[in-house]
């Protein structure tokens, strides 16, 4: 089942962590994945949300009540 804005469960996790200000390296450590995997998730969720910055993504997370 898809999440808000068509995000996957993992993309929602990454988005929440971006919104609290974690770096890609910090997110990777928290989720036990590589920083490259985090980057891939970010590219996908940016596209789905129609944003191009971490700040804009964090704003969208707030609008989607993900925080």
CSV table of C-alpha atoms in Angstrom, one decimal, residues 19-48:
chain,number,residue,atom,x,y,z
A,19,UNK,CA,12.9,16.9,8.1
A,20,UNK,CA,14.5,16.7,11.5
A,21,UNK,CA,17.8,17.8,10.0
A,22,UNK,CA,19.8,14.6,9.6
A,23,UNK,CA,22.5,14.4,7.0
A,24,UNK,CA,22.5,11.6,4.4
A,25,UNK,CA,25.3,9.9,6.4
A,26,UNK,CA,23.3,10.1,9.6
A,27,UNK,CA,20.2,8.7,7.9
A,28,UNK,CA,22.2,5.9,6.4
A,29,UNK,CA,23.6,4.9,9.8
A,30,UNK,CA,20.1,5.1,11.4
A,31,UNK,CA,18.5,3.0,8.7
A,32,UNK,CA,21.5,0.7,8.2
A,33,UNK,CA,21.9,1.4,4.5
A,34,UNK,CA,24.5,3.1,2.4
A,35,UNK,CA,24.6,6.9,1.9
A,36,UNK,CA,24.1,6.2,-1.8
A,37,UNK,CA,20.8,4.3,-1.0
A,38,UNK,CA,19.7,7.4,1.0
A,39,UNK,CA,20.5,9.6,-2.0
A,40,UNK,CA,18.5,7.3,-4.3
A,41,UNK,CA,15.5,7.5,-1.9
A,42,UNK,CA,15.8,11.3,-1.8
A,43,UNK,CA,15.8,11.6,-5.6
A,44,UNK,CA,12.7,9.5,-5.8
A,45,UNK,CA,10.8,11.3,-3.0
A,46,UNK,CA,11.9,14.8,-4.3
A,47,UNK,CA,10.4,13.8,-7.7
A,48,UNK,CA,7.2,12.5,-6.2
